[in-house]
Coordinates of C-alpha atoms in Angstrom, one line a residue:
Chain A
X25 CA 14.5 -3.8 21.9
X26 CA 14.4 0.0 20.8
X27 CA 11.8 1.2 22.4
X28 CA 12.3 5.1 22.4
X29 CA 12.2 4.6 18.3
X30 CA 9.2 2.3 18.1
X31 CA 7.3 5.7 20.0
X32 CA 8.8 7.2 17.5
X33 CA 7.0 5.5 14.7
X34 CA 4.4 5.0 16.1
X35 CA 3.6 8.9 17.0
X36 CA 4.7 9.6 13.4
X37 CA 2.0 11.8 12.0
X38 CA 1.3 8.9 9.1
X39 CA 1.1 6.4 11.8
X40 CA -0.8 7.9 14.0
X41 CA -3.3 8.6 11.3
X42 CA -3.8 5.2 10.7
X43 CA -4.6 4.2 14.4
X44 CA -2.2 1.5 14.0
X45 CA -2.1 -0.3 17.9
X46 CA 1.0 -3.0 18.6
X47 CA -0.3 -5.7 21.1
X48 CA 2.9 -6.9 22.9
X49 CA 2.5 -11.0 24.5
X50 CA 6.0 -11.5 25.5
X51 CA 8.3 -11.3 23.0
X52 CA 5.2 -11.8 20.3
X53 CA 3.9 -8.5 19.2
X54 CA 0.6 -8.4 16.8
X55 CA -0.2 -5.2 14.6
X56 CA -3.7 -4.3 14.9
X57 CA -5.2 -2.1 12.1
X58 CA -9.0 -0.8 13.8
X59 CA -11.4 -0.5 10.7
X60 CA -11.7 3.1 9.5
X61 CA -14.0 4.5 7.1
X62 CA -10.9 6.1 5.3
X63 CA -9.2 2.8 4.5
X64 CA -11.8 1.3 2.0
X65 CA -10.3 1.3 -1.4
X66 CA -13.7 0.3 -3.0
X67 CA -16.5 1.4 -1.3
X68 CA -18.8 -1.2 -3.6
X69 CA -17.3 -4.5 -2.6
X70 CA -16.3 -3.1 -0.1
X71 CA -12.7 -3.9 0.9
X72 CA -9.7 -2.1 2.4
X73 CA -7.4 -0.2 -0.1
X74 CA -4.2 -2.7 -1.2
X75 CA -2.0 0.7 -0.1
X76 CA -3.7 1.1 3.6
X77 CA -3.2 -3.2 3.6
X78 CA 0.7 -2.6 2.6
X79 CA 1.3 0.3 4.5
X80 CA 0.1 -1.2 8.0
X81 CA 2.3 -4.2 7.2
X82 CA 5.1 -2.5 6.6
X83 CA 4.4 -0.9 9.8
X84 CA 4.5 -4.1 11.4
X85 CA 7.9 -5.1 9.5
X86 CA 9.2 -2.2 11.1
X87 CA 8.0 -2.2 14.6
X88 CA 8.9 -5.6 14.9
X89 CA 12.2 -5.0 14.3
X90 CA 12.7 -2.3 16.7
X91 CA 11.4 -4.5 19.0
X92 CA 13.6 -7.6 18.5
X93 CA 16.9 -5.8 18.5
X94 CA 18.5 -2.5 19.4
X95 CA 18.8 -0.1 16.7
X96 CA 19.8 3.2 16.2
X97 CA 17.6 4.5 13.8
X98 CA 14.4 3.4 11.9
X99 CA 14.5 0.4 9.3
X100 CA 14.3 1.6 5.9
X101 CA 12.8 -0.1 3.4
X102 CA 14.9 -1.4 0.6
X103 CA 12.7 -3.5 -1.5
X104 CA 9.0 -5.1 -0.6
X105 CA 6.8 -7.7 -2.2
X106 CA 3.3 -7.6 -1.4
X107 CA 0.4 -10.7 -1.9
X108 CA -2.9 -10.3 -1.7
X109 CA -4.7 -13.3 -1.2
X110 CA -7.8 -12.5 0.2
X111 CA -10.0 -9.5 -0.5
X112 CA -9.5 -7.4 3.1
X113 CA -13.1 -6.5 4.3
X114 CA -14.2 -3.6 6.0
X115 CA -13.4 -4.9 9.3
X116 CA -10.0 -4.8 12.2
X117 CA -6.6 -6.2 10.2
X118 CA -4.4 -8.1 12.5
X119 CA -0.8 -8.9 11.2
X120 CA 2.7 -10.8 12.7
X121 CA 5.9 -10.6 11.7
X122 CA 8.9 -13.0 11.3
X123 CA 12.7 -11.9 11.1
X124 CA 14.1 -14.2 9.0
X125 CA 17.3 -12.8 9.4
X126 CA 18.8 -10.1 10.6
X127 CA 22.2 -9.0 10.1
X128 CA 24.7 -6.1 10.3
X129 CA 22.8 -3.9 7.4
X130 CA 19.9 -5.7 6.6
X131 CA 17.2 -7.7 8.1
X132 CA 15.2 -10.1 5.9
X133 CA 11.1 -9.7 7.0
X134 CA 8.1 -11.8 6.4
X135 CA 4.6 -10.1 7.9
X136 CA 1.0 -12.1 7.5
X137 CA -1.8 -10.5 7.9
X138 CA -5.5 -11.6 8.9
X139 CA -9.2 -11.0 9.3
X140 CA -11.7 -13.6 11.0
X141 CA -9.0 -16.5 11.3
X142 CA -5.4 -16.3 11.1
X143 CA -4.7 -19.8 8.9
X144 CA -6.9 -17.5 6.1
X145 CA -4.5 -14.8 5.7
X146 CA -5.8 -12.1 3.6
X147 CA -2.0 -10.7 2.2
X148 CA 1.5 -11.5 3.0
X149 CA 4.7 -8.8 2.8
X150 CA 8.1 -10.4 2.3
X151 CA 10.6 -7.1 2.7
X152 CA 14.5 -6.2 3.2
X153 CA 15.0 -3.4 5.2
X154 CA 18.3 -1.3 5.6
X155 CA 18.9 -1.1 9.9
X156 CA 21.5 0.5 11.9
X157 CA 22.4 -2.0 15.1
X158 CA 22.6 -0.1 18.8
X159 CA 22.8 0.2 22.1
X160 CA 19.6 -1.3 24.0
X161 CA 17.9 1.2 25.4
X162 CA 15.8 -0.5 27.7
X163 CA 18.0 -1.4 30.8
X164 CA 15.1 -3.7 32.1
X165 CA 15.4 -5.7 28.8
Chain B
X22 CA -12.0 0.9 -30.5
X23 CA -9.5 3.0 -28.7
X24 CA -11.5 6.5 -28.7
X25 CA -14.0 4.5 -26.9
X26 CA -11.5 3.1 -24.4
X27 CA -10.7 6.2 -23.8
X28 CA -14.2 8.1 -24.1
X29 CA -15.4 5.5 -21.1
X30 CA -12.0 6.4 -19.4
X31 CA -12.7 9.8 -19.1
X32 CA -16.8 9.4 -18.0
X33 CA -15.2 7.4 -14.8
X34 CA -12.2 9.7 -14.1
X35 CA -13.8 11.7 -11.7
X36 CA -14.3 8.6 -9.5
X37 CA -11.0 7.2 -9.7
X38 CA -9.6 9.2 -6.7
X39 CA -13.7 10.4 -5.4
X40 CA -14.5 6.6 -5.5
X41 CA -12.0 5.9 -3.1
X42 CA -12.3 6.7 0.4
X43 CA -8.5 5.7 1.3
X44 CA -6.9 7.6 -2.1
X45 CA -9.1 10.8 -0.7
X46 CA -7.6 10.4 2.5
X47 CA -4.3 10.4 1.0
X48 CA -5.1 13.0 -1.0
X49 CA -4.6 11.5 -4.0
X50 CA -5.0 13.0 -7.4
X51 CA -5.3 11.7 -11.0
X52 CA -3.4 13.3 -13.2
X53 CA -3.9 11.3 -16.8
X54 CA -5.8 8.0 -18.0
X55 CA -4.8 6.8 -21.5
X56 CA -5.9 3.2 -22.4
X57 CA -2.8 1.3 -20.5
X58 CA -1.5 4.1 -18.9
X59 CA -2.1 6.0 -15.5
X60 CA -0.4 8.9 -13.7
X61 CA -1.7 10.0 -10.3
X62 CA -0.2 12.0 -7.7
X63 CA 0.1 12.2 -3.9
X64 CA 0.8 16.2 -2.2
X65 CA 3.2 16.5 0.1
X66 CA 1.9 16.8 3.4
X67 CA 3.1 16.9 7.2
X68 CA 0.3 14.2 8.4
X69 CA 2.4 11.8 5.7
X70 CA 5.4 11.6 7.3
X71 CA 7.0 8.7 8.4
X72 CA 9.9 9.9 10.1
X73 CA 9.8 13.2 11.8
X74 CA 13.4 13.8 11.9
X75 CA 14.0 13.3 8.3
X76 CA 10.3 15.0 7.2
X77 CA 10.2 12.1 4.5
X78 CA 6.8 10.5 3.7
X79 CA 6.0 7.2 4.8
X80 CA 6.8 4.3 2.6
X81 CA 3.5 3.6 2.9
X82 CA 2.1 6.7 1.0
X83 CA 4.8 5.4 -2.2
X84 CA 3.4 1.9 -1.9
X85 CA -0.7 3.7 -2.0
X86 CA 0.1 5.9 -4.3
X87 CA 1.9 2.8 -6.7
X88 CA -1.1 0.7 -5.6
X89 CA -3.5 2.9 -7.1
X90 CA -1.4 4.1 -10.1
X91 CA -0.9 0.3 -11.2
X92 CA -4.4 -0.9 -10.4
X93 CA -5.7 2.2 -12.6
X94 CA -3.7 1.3 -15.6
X95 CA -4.9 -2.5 -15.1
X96 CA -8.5 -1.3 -15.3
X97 CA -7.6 1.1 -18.6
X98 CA -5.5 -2.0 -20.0
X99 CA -8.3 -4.4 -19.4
X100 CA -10.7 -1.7 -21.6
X101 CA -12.1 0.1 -18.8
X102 CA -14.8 -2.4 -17.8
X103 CA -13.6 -4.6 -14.8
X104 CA -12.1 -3.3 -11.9
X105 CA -9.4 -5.3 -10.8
X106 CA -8.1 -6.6 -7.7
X107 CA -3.8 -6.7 -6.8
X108 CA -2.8 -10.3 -6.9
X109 CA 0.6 -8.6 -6.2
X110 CA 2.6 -5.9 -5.8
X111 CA 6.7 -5.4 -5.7
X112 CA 8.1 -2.2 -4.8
X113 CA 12.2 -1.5 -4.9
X114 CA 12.6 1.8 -2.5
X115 CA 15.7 3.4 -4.3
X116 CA 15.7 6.3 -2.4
X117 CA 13.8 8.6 0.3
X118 CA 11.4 10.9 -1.3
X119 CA 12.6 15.0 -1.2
X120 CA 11.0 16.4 1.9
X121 CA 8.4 18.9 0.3
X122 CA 8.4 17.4 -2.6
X123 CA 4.9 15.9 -4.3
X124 CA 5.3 12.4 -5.6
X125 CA 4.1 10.9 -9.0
X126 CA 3.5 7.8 -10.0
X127 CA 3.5 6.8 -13.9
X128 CA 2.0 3.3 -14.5
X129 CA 2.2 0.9 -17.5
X130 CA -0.5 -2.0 -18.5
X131 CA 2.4 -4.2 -20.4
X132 CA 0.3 -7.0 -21.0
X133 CA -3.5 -8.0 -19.9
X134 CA -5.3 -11.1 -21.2
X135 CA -8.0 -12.7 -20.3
X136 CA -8.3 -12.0 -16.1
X137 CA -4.9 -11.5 -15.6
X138 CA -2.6 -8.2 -16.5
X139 CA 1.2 -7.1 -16.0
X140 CA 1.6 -3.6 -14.7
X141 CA 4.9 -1.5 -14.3
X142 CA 5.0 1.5 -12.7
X143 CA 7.8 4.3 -11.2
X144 CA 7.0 6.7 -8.6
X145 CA 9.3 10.3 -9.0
X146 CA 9.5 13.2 -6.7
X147 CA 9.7 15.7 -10.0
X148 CA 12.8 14.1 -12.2
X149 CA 11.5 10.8 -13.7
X150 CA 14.5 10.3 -14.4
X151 CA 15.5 10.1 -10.4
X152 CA 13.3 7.9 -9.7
X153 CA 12.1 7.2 -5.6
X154 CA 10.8 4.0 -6.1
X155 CA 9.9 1.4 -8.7
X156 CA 7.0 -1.1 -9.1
X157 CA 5.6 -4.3 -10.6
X158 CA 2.5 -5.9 -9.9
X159 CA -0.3 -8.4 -11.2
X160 CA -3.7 -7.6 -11.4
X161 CA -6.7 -9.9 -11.5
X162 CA -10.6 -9.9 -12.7
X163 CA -12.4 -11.6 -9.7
X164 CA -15.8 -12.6 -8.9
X165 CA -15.9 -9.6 -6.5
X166 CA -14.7 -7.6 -8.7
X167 CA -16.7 -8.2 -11.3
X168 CA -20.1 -7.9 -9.1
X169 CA -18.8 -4.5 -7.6
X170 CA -18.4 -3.6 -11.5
X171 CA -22.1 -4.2 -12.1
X172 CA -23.2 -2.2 -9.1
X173 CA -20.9 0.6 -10.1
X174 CA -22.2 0.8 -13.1
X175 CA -26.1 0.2 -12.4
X176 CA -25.2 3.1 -9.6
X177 CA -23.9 5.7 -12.3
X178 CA -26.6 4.8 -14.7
X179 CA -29.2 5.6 -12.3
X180 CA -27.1 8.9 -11.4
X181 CA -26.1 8.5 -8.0
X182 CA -22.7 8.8 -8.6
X183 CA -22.5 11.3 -10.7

């Protein structure tokens, strides 16, 4: 748990921006993405941009991290893959992650993210991301 | 055939970034639209950072700004008629983006046929050379798509998006 750092990203000003909230349930933490005008990527269908969608699950990827481990520093992303499988419509996005592995450099990620039901995701983000392993800094933890 | 690829490409230009309320957000800007080809651009700015002890823009900004780039050259590579929709999107982050620095994004239709088309793109922070990161992604013509096409263009032939 690194929770100094996950303030951190969340109060960083692109964060923030987005109104990105985490929803913490013991140890399961859900990304929530509140609709925004400024999200639509085409006003005519209308659905959420495929940037704003991979942004906020990287955002996840990364908060979920800090939160299952102690690390020093943020997780930077090496290398993402993105699938859309369902246009996002102009409504909340919700969105879990999965460490699939996490070792001394780099954690292996898996985020799905969902509208009305979560067995109809609407994209997936499969991701490696460089981290630096710390001291907890939650003594409670 | 091509001159009027590129004739339609350049009546819609003006919408590329306008028509998007997320790319204005971002501040996106279009910078060229060839048939096949797309090159936009995202300013530097503070409220894109990611990490406020390093100043460097949010990944998330890079994988817009690709997002956008790549879909854009889809749409010139399908002829400028269909908008269409990511199936996917791969992005390798090779390095932090230059705090200050603006960020550009040069995208490549290699190959569209039929509904589907094969974009490449690399995103630079002024030496394309250097590049920050580097993209491919798969585009698609869906039935969503393709009805927000025809309101699109029943919208700007009646002038209200002009």
């Amino acid at each position: 748990m690194s929770q100094v750092l996950i303030e951190t990203l969340m109060s960083a000003p692109y964060v923030a921006r987005f109104g990105v909230r985490l929803e913490r349930k013991g140890n399961e933490l859900t990304g929530v993405l509140p609709f925004a005008d400024h999200l639509v990527g085409n006003p005519l269908i209308p659905a959420l941009h495929g940037g704003a969608v991979g942004a906020f699950l990287e955002i996840v990827a990364s908060a979920s991290l800090l939160a299952s481990q102690p690390l020093q520093r943020l997780p930077k992303p090496i290398d993402v893959a993105i699938d859309y499988l369902r246009p996002a419509r102009a409504q909340d996005v919700y969105a879990r992650a999965v460490v699939a592995r996490s070792g001394r450099r780099v954690a292996n990620v898996r985020v799905e993210a969902w509208q009305n039901r979560i067995d109809a995701p609407v994209a997936t983000l499969h991701g490696h991301f460089l981290i630096t392993p710390g001291q907890d800094d939650t003594a409670a933890d | 055939m091509t001159d009027d690829i590129q004739s339609r490409l350049d009546s819609i230009a003006p919408l590329i970034v306008d028509g998007s309320p997320h790319a204005v957000a971002l501040g996106l800007s279009l910078k060229a639209l060839t048939p096949g080809r797309a090159v936009m651009g995202a300013r530097y700015d503070e409220s894109l950072i990611g990490d406020p002890d390093t100043g460097t823009l949010h990944g998330g900004v890079v994988t817009a700004l690709l997002d956008h780039a790549c879909g854009m050259a889809a749409f010139a590579g399908f002829g400028a008629k269909d908008t269409p929709a990511t199936l996917d999107l791969r992005i390798d982050y090779l390095r932090p983006a230059k705090p200050g620095l603006d960020v550009t994004a040069e995208a490549s239709c290699l190959k569209s046929h039929g509904l589907v088309a094969f974009v490449r793109a690399t995103a630079h922070d002024g030496d394309p050379d250097d590049p920050v990161a580097i993209a491919q992604a798969a585009f698609m013509i869906t039935k969503a798509s393709k009805l927000a096409q025809e309101r699109a263009r029943r919208a700007y032939t009646e002038g209200r998006m002009e």
